[in-house]
Every structure is written in C-alpha cells, then in structure tokens.
Coordinates of C-alpha atoms in Angstrom, one line a residue:
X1 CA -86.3 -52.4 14.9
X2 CA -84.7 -53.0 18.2
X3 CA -86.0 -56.7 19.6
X4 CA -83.8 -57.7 22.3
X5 CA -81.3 -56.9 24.4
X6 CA -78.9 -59.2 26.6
X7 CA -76.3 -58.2 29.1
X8 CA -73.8 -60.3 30.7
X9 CA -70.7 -60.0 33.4
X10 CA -67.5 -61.5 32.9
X11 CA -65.5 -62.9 35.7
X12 CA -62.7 -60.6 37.5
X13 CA -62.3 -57.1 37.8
X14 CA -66.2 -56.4 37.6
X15 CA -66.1 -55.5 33.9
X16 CA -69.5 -55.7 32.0
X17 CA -69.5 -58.1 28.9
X18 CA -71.0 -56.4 25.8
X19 CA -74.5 -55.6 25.7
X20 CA -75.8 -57.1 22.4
X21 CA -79.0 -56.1 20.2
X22 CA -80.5 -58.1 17.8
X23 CA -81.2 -55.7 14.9
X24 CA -84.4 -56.8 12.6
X25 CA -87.3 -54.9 11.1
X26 CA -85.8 -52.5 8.3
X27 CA -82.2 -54.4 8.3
X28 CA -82.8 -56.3 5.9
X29 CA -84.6 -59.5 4.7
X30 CA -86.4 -62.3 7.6
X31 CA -83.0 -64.8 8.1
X32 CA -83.6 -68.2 7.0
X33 CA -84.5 -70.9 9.1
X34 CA -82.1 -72.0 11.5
X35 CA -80.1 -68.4 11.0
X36 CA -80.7 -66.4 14.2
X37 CA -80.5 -62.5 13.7
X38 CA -77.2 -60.2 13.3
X39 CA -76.2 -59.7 16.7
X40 CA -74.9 -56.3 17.4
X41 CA -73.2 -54.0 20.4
X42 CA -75.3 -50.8 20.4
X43 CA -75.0 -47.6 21.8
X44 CA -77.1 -44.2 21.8
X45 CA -76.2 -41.3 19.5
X46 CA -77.0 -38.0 19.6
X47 CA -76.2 -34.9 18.2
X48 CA -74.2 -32.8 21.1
X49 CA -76.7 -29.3 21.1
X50 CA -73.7 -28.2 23.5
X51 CA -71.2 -28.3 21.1
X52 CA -73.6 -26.4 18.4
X53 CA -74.4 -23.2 20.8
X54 CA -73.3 -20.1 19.2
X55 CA -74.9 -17.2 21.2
X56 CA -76.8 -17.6 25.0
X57 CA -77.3 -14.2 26.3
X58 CA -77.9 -14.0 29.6
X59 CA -81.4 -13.9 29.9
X60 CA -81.1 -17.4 28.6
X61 CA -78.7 -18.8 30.9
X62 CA -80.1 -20.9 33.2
X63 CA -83.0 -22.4 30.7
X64 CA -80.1 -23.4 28.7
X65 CA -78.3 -25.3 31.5
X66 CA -81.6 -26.7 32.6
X67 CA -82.1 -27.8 29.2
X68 CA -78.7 -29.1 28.1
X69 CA -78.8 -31.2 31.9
X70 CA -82.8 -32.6 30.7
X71 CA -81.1 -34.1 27.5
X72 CA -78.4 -35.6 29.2
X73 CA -80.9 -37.2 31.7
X74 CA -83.5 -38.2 28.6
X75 CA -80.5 -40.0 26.8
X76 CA -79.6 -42.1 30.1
X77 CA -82.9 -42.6 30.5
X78 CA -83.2 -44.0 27.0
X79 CA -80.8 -46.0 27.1
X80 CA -81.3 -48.0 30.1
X81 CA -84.4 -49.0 28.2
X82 CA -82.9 -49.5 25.1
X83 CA -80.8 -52.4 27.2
X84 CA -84.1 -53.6 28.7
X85 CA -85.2 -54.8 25.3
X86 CA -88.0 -51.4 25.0
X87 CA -87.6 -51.8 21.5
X88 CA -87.6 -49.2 18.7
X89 CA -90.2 -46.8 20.6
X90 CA -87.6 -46.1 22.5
X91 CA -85.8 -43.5 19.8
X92 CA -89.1 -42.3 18.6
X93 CA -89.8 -41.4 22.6
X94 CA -86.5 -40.2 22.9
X95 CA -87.3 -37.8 19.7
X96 CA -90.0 -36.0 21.4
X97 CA -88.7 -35.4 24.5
X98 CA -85.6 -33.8 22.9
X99 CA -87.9 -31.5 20.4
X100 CA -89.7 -30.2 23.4
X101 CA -86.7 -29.2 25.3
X102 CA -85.0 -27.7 22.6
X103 CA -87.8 -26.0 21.5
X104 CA -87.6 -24.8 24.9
X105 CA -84.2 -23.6 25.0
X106 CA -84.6 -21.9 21.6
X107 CA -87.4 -19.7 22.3
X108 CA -85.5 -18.9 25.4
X109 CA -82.7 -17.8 23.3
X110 CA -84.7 -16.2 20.5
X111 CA -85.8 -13.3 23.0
X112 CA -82.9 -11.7 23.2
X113 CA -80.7 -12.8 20.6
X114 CA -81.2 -14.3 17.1
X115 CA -83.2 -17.2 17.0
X116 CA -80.9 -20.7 16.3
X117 CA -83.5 -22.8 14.7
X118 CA -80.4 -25.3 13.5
X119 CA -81.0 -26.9 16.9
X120 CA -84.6 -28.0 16.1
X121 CA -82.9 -30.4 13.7
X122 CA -80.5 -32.1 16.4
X123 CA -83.9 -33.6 18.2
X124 CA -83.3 -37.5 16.4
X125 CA -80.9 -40.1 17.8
X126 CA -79.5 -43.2 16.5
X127 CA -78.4 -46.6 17.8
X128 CA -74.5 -47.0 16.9
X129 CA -73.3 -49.8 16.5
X130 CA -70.1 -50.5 18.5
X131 CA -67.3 -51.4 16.2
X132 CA -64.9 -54.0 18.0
X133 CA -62.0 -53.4 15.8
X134 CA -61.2 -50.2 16.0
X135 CA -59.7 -47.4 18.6
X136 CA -62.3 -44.3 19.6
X137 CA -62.3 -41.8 16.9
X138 CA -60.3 -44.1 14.2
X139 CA -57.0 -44.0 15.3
X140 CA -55.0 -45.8 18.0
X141 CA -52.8 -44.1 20.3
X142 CA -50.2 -46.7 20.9
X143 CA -49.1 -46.5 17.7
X144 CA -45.9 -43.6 17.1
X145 CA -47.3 -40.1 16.6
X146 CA -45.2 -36.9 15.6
X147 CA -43.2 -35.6 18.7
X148 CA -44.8 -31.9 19.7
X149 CA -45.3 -30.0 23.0
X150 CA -48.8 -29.5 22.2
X151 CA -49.1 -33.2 21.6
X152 CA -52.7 -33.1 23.8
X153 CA -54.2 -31.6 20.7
X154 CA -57.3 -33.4 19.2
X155 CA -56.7 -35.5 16.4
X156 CA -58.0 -35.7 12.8
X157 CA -61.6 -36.2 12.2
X158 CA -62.4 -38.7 9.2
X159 CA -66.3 -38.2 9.2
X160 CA -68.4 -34.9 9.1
X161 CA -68.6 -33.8 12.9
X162 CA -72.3 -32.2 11.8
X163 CA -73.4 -35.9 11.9
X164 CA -72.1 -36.8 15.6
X165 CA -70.6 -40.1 14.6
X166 CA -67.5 -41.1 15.2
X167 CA -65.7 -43.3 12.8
X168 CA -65.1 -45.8 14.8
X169 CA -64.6 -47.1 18.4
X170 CA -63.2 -49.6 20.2
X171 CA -65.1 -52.3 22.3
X172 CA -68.3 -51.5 24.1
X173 CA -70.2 -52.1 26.8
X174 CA -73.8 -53.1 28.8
X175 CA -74.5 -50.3 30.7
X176 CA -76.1 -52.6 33.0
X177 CA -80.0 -53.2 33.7
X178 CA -81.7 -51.1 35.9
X179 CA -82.0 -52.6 39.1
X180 CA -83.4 -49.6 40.8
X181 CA -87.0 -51.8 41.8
X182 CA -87.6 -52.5 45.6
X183 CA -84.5 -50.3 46.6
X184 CA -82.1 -52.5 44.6
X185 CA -79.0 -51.3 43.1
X186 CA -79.6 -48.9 40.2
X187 CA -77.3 -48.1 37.1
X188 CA -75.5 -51.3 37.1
X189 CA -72.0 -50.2 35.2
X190 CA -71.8 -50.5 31.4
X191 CA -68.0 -51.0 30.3
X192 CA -65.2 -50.6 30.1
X193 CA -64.0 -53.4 28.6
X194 CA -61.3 -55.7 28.5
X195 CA -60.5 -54.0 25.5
X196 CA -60.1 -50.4 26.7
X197 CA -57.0 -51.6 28.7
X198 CA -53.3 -52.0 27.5
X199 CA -50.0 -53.0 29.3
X200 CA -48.5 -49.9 29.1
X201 CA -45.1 -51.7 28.5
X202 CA -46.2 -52.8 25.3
X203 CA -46.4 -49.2 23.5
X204 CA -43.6 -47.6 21.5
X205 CA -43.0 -44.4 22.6
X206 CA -45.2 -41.5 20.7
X207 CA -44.7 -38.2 23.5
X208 CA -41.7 -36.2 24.6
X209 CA -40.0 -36.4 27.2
X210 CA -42.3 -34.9 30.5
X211 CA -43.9 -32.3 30.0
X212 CA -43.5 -33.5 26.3
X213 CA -40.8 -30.7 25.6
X214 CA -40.4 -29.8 21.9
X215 CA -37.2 -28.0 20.7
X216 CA -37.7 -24.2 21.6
X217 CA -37.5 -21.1 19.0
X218 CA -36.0 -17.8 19.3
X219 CA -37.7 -16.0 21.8
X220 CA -40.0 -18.6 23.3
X221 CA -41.3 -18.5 26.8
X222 CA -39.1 -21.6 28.7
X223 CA -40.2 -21.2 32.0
X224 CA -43.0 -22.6 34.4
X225 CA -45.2 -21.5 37.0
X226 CA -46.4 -24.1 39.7
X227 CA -49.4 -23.9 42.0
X228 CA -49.7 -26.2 44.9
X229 CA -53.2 -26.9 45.5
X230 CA -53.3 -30.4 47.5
X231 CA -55.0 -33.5 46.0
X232 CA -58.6 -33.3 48.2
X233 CA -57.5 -33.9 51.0
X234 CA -61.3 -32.6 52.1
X235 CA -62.8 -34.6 49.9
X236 CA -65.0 -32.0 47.9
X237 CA -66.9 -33.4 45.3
X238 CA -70.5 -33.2 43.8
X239 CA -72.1 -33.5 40.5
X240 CA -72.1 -30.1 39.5
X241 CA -70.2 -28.9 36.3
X242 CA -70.9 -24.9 36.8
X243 CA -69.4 -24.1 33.5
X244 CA -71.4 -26.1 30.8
X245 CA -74.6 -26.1 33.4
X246 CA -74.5 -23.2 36.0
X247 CA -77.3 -22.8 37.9
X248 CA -78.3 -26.7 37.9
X249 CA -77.8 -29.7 40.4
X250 CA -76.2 -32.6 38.9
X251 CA -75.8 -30.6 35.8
X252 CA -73.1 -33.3 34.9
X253 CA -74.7 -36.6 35.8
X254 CA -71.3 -38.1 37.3
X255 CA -68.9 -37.0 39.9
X256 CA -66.4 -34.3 40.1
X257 CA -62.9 -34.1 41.7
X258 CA -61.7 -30.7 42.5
X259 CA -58.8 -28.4 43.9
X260 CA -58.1 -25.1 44.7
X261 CA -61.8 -22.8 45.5
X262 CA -63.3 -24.3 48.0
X263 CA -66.8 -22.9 46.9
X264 CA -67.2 -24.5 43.7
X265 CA -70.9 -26.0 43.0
X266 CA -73.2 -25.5 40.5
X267 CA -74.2 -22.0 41.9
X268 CA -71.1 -20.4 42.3
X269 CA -70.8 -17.3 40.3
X270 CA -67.7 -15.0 39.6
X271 CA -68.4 -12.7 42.9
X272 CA -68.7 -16.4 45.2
X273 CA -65.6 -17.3 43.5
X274 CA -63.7 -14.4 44.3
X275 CA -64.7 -14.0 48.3
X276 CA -63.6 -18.2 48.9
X277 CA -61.0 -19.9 50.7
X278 CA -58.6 -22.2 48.3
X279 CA -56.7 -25.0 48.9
X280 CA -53.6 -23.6 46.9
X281 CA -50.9 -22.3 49.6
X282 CA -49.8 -20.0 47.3
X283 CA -53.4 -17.9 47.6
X284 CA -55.0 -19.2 44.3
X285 CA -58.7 -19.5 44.5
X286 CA -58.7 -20.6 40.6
X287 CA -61.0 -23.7 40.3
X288 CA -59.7 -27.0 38.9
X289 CA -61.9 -30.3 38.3
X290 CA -62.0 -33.7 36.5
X291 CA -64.3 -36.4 36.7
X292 CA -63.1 -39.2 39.2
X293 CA -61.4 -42.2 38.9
X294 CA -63.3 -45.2 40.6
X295 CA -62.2 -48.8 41.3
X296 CA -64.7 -51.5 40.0
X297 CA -65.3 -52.8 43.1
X298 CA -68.9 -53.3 42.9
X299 CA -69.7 -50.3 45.5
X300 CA -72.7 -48.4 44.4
X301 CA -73.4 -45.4 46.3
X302 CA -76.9 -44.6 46.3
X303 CA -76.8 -40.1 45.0
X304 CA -76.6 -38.5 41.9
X305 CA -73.4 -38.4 40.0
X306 CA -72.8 -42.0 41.3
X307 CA -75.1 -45.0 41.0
X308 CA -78.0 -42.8 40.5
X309 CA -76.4 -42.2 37.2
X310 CA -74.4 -45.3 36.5
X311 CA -71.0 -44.7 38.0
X312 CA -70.3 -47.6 40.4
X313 CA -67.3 -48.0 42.0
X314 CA -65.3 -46.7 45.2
X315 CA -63.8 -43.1 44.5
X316 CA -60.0 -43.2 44.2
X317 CA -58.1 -39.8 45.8
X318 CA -55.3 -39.0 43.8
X319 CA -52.2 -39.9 44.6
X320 CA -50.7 -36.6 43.6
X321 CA -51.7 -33.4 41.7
X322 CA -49.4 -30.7 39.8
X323 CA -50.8 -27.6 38.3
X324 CA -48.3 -26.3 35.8
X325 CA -48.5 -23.7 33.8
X326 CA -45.5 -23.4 30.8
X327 CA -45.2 -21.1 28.1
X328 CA -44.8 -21.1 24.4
X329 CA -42.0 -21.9 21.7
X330 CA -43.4 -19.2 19.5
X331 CA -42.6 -16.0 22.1
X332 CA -44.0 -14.6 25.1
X333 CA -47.7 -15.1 26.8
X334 CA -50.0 -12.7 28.2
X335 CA -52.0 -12.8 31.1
X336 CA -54.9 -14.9 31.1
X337 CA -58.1 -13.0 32.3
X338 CA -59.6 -13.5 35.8
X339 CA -62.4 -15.7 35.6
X340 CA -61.6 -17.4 32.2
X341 CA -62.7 -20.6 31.9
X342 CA -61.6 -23.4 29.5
X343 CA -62.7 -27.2 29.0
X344 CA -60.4 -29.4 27.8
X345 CA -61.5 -32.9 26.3
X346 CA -64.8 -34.3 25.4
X347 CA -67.0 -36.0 27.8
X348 CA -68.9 -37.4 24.7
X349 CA -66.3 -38.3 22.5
X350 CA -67.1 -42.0 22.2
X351 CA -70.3 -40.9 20.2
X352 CA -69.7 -37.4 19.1
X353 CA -66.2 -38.4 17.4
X354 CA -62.5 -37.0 18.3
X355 CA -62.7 -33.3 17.5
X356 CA -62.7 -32.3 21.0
X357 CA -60.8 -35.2 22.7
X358 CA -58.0 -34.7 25.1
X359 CA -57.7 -37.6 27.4
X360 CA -54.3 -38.3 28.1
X361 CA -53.2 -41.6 30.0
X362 CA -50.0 -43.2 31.1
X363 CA -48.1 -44.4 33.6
X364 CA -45.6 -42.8 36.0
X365 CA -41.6 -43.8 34.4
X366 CA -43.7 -44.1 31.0
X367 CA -44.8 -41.0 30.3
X368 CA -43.4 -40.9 26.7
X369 CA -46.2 -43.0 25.9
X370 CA -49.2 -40.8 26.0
X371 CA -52.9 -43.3 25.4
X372 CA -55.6 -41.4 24.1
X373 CA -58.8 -44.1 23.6
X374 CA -56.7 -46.8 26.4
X375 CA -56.2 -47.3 30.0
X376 CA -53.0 -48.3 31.1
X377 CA -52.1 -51.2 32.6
X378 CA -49.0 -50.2 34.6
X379 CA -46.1 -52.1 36.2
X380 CA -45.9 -53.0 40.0
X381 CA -44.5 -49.7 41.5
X382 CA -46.1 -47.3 38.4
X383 CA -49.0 -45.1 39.3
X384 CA -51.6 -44.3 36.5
X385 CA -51.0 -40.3 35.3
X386 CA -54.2 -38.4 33.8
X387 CA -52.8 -35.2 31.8
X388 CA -55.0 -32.6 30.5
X389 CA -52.7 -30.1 28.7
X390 CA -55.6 -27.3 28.3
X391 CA -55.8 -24.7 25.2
X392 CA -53.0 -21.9 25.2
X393 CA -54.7 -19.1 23.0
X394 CA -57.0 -16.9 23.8
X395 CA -59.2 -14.3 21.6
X396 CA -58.4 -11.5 23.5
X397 CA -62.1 -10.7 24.3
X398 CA -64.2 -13.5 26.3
X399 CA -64.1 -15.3 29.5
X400 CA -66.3 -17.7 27.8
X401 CA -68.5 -18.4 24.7
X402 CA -71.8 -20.4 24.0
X403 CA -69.9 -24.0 23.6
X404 CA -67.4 -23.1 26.0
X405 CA -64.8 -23.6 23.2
X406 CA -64.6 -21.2 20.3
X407 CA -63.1 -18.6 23.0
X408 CA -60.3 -20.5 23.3
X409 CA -58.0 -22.9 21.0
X410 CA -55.1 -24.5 20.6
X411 CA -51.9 -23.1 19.3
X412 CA -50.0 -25.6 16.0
X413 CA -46.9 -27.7 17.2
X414 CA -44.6 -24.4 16.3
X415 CA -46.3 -22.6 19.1
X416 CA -48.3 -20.7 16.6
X417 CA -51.6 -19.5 17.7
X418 CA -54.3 -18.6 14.8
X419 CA -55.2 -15.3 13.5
X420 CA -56.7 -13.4 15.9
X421 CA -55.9 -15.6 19.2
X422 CA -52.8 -14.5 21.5
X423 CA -50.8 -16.9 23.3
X424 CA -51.4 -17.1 27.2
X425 CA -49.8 -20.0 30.1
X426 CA -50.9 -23.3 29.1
X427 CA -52.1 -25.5 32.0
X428 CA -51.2 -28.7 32.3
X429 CA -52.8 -30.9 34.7
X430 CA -51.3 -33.9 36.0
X431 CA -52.6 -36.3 37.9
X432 CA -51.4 -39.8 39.5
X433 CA -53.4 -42.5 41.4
X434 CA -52.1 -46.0 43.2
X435 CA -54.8 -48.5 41.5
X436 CA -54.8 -52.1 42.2
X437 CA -53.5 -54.2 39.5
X438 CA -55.4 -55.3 37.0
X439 CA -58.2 -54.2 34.5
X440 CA -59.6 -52.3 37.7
X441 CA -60.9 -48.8 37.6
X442 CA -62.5 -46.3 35.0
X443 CA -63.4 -42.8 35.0
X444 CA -66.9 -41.2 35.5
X445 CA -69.0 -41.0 32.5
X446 CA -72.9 -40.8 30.8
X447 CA -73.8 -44.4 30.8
X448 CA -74.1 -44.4 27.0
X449 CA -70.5 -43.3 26.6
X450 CA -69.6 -46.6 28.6
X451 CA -66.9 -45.5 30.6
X452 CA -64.7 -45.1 27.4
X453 CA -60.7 -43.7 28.1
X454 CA -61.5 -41.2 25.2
X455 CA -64.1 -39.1 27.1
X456 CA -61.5 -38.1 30.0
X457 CA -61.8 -34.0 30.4
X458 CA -60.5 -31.1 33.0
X459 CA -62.1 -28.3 33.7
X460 CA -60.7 -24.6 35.2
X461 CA -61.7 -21.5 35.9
X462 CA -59.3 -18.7 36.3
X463 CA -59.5 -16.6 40.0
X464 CA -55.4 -16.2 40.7
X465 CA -55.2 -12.5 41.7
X466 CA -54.3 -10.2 39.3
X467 CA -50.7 -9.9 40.9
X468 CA -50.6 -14.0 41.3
X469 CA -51.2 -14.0 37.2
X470 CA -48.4 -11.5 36.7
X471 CA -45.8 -13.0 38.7
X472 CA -47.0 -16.4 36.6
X473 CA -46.4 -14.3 33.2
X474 CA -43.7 -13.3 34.3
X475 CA -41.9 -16.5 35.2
X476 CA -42.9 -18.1 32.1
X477 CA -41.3 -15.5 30.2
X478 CA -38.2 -14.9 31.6
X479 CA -37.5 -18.3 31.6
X480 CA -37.6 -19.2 35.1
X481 CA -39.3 -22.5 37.2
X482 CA -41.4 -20.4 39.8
X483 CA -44.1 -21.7 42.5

C-alpha cells in the first residue's frame, strides 16, 4: 500500500527532484526497528485503450474521443493524488472510473460494429516504479546504432507490449503538488530530470549524415520535395489533437504547435480543412503539429493544455521549421491520399514501452547523433533540432484506422515496405529552437509521463492539392530537390 509521498525542488534550472513513495502493506515483511521503509520513485501505469482500438465506426466516433480524453484526465487526476500521499484507494478509484468509461465506449462501439470486450480488461493501473539506471524503453541512444535512412524507426521491445510496461526508464520525476487551492498555481511540473539531459558532445555518432542518407539501390527515388510553411509566426496553438480525439476540447491535455491550415482545432473535419487558408506559400493547407517546447522558467499559465494540466513553462517559437518530403531506396512512391493522417512517436512511451517511439533529438552541427530517451545539451551557438521522420508505407486503402497506426508503417532499412503496404514520400520534420543554456526546457507531456524525451511525437494530416502531391511524386522520383 501507498503511505507517503514527498516531493522536492532542486536548485537551478527549475527541475523537480524525484517524487518518492514509501511502498509498505503487501511488499513484504514490517522492517525492523530503526529500518525506515524502501523508498521508491513511482509513476502511474496504464494500459493505452488507444493503442488497442481495432474498429470505431462512425457512429462511435465522438464517444470514443470523449472517452479516450476522460481516461487521460482520470489518470492525471490520479496521480496528482497519488503524489499527495492518497494512498492505495487511489488505483482502486482510478479502476472504476476507467471500467465505467470503457464500458462506455464499448457499448458505443458494439452497435454498429463487433463488440471489443478485450478493452474491459485494460480498466486496472499500476504504480511503476521508476528505474534510475536505465534509458526509456531499455536501451540508450547515445550509444552507436546501425547507420539507416529510416533510422527514426521504433526500437526493439524486450517485454510483452500487452502488459504496458516498459522495461525500463531512466530517472523520474514529482509531478509536483497541486497547488490549485485559493487560486494558487496548479500542476506544479514533474520532471525532467537532471538525468534526461546529455552534452551532446559527449555522444559517438549513431545517424547518417542529414537527412541520415543510406547508400541508394537501383531505382530508388533520390529526390526531395520541400514545403515552406513558416514557424508560427501567428502563434496558433490549442490543446486539441483532432486526430486521436476529434470532436473534443483539450482532447490532448497539453499544448500544440502547428503550421500550415490555419483552421486546425479539435472540430475541424476533412470539408473545414479543405476551404482554409495555410501558412505554406506554396498553397499547402496540409496540417502539421507537435507538442511545444517550454523553458522551465517557472511561468504557469492559468488554461488547459498548460498549467491546467501540468505543463509550466514559457512557450518557445521555433527557431526554424523544414517540411521535407524524400523518397525511397527501394524504387519509386506513390501519391499519398488527401486527407491521410499519420502519428509519429508515442506520447506515452515512458509507461507504455518503446514500440511506438520516435522522438528524435540533437543539436544543429551534431546531427549524426540522433537521442531518443535524452535531451541535448548543445554547445554555445548550436540550436536544439526535433526530427520526426514519419512512416513511408501506406496500405493502399485508409486515410486512417482505429489506433491511428496499423494504416500506416514503416518501411525496413532497405527501403522495403511489408506485404501489402506501398511506398509513399516520407515526411520529415525538422525542427530547431535557440534555448538558454543549461538543463532548461522540456516538451509538453501527461503529468505521469514526466516530461520524458522519449514521449516526443508529430502529427500531419495530408490536404496538398491533388496537383501539389503530384508535382511532390514527381520530384521525388525523378530525382530532383523541388519546393
């Protein structure tokens, strides 16, 4: 059983210490006298229903995005109290709550399509402990890995992804106590940690040379299509993430960055899409988004996605953005379809495991040393670079799927796509920000994922014009560098 919880600040940069539980009741025998309890860094667990969708028909949309955004909000929830010292109750309570909303959600999907009763299992969470000695997901990303173009893809899984865990993690943090009483500050941040940081000078170089070029086959597509769409400029952000949770504000409990269609919100549908301005120049109303980078400054700005939801810091604008789009070593790509939509990464890595990481960090002159579960620490002069490089095959049928993933995957380091999938433009995008030196910003995430590197993600949805994503084809395949 749960029985206390501490949290602590260390000096400088506005980092949270680790938030440490005592662990008693069922872990084993009362310590002897004078032997004070196993103290342990905890997080929540739970298993992703997201990830485990297999069919939503329509009728069942927006009860599933209302649902999926209710078990986001129960876990943050639960784990604010969980670092208030609530105790064991608080999984039992979080249990409930979870079997009454995916109860929900099933029945909603059972009326029209077959009923997924695997999801009534996925209702029980767990406190994980946070292992201090090891990198998210088991492996460490500063070490040499093999030298591919797709070298973005998600890396091997040493546990059973049905359980949720990952096999192991580097150091945590306090998501913070809630402070929300008499109109004080609320969602206090919980990481990242010292830890999560590493001089970027330090790593042996693991990537290709930008855009992590592999040595090209017979026949492959060389050539690149680039779309200009600014670096908001007009500052358009929200909460949203009309994708996973259409149809619901502050469907993604933190804050969005986007580019290109200037209409993109949590109600935008393909038709709203389609009649919006852009800020590409080149007539692209395709919609591009990340969570944002903040600077741990201490600012907590009072609205969903931010403090509201434990992301406190001042929003950094990027420095740059490029949109690329490159082919494949295996042959030619097709066009992608308009209004395709692909997620890259996993926003719940740090608990759900590796499977579906893509975060990508380094520093501009350094970029052949890619960081999947670290932040970089980059020389005076160096701006931090984000890369998502997104999934280049498609299965020839859907603009989307229930998990937003099976429609899409990635290709092997030969350019090879898997039976049945067809090789369209891979998007890459990159993005650079001037950060103050230091262990000094971290990206938006769900408190319990504690600001972790490893849960970095882009989002896009395809709206180029049919004749924009033929010109882009055929760029890529001729071998040319087109914008």
């Amino acid at each position: 059983m749960l029985v206390g919880a501490a949290a602590l600040l260390l000096g400088g940069g506005g980092l949270a210490a680790v938030a440490t539980t005592a662990l008693a009741g069922n872990s084993g025998p009362e310590p002897a006298a004078g032997h004070p309890h196993t103290i342990t860094a905890t997080t929540i667990s739970c298993p992703d229903v997201g990830e485990r969708l297999r069919e939503v028909p329509r009728s069942a949309q927006l009860q599933v995005s209302k649902g999926l955004s209710s078990l986001d909000r129960q876990v943050h929830d639960a784990y604010h109290k969980m670092m208030e010292g609530s105790g064991s109750t608080v999984l039992a309570r979080l249990k409930q709550q979870r079997q009454k909303t995916i109860g929900t959600m099933v029945t909603a999907i059972a009326e029209n399509a077959k009923r997924p009763s695997y999801l009534l299992k996925m209702s029980g969470c767990t406190t994980k402990p946070v292992d201090e000695a090891a990198g998210s997901g088991g492996y460490d990303s500063t070490k040499t890995t093999k030298n591919g173009w797709y070298q973005n893809q998600p890396q091997p899984q040493t546990q059973d992804q049905n359980q949720n865990q990952d096999p192991g993690q580097n150091q945590g943090q306090d998501p913070g106590q809630n402070q929300g009483q008499n109109g004080g500050q609320q969602g206090q941040p919980g990481g990242p940690s010292p830890d999560d940081f590493i001089d970027i000078t330090t790593v042996q170089p693991n990537a290709g040379t930008p855009p992590f070029a592999a040595p090209q086959g017979n026949g492959a597509s060389t050539g690149t299509f680039t779309t200009e769409c600014g670096r908001n400029e007009d500052g358009h952000f929200n909460s949203d993430n009309v994708i996973v949770t259409p149809g619901v504000s502050n469907g993604a409990h933190h804050t969005h960055d986007y580019v290109g269609n200037k209409a993109t919100d949590a109600f935008a549908n393909d038709q709203k899409l389609a009649q919006s301005d852009t800020t590409c120049t080149n007539g692209d109303q395709s919609t591009h988004y990340w969570p944002v980078l903040r600077k741990l400054d201490g600012n907590a700005e009072q609205k969903p996605g931010a403090a509201q939801d434990a992301n406190v810091g001042t929003t950094l604008t990027p420095a740059t953005v490029t949109l690329t789009f490159r082919g494949s070593q295996a042959g030619q790509v097709r066009a992608m379809p308009r209004f395709l939509r692909i997620i890259t990464g996993d926003a719940k890595a740090f608990t759900n495991g590796t499977k579906n990481a893509n975060a990508s960090w380094s520093c501009t002159g350094f970029e052949d040393r890619q960081l999947k579960d670290k932040y970089p620490l980059c020389p005076s002069g160096s701006q931090v670079v984000r890369t998502f490089a997104f999934q280049n095959c498609w299965d020839g049928r859907d603009i989307d799927s229930a998990n937003h993933r099976d429609h899409v995957t990635f290709s092997d380091q030969n350019g090879n796509c898997p039976n049945g999938f067809t090789a369209i433009p891979q998007l890459v995008q990159r993005i650079t920000y001037d950060v103050p030196q230091g262990n000094s910003f971290a990206v938006d995430s769900f408190p319990e994922q504690l600001h972790k590197p490893v849960t970095d993600h882009g989002d896009f949805i395809n709206v180029m014009p049919d004749n924009l994503m033929s010109k882009a084809v055929n760029c890529i395949n001729s071998g040319q560098e087109c914008k």
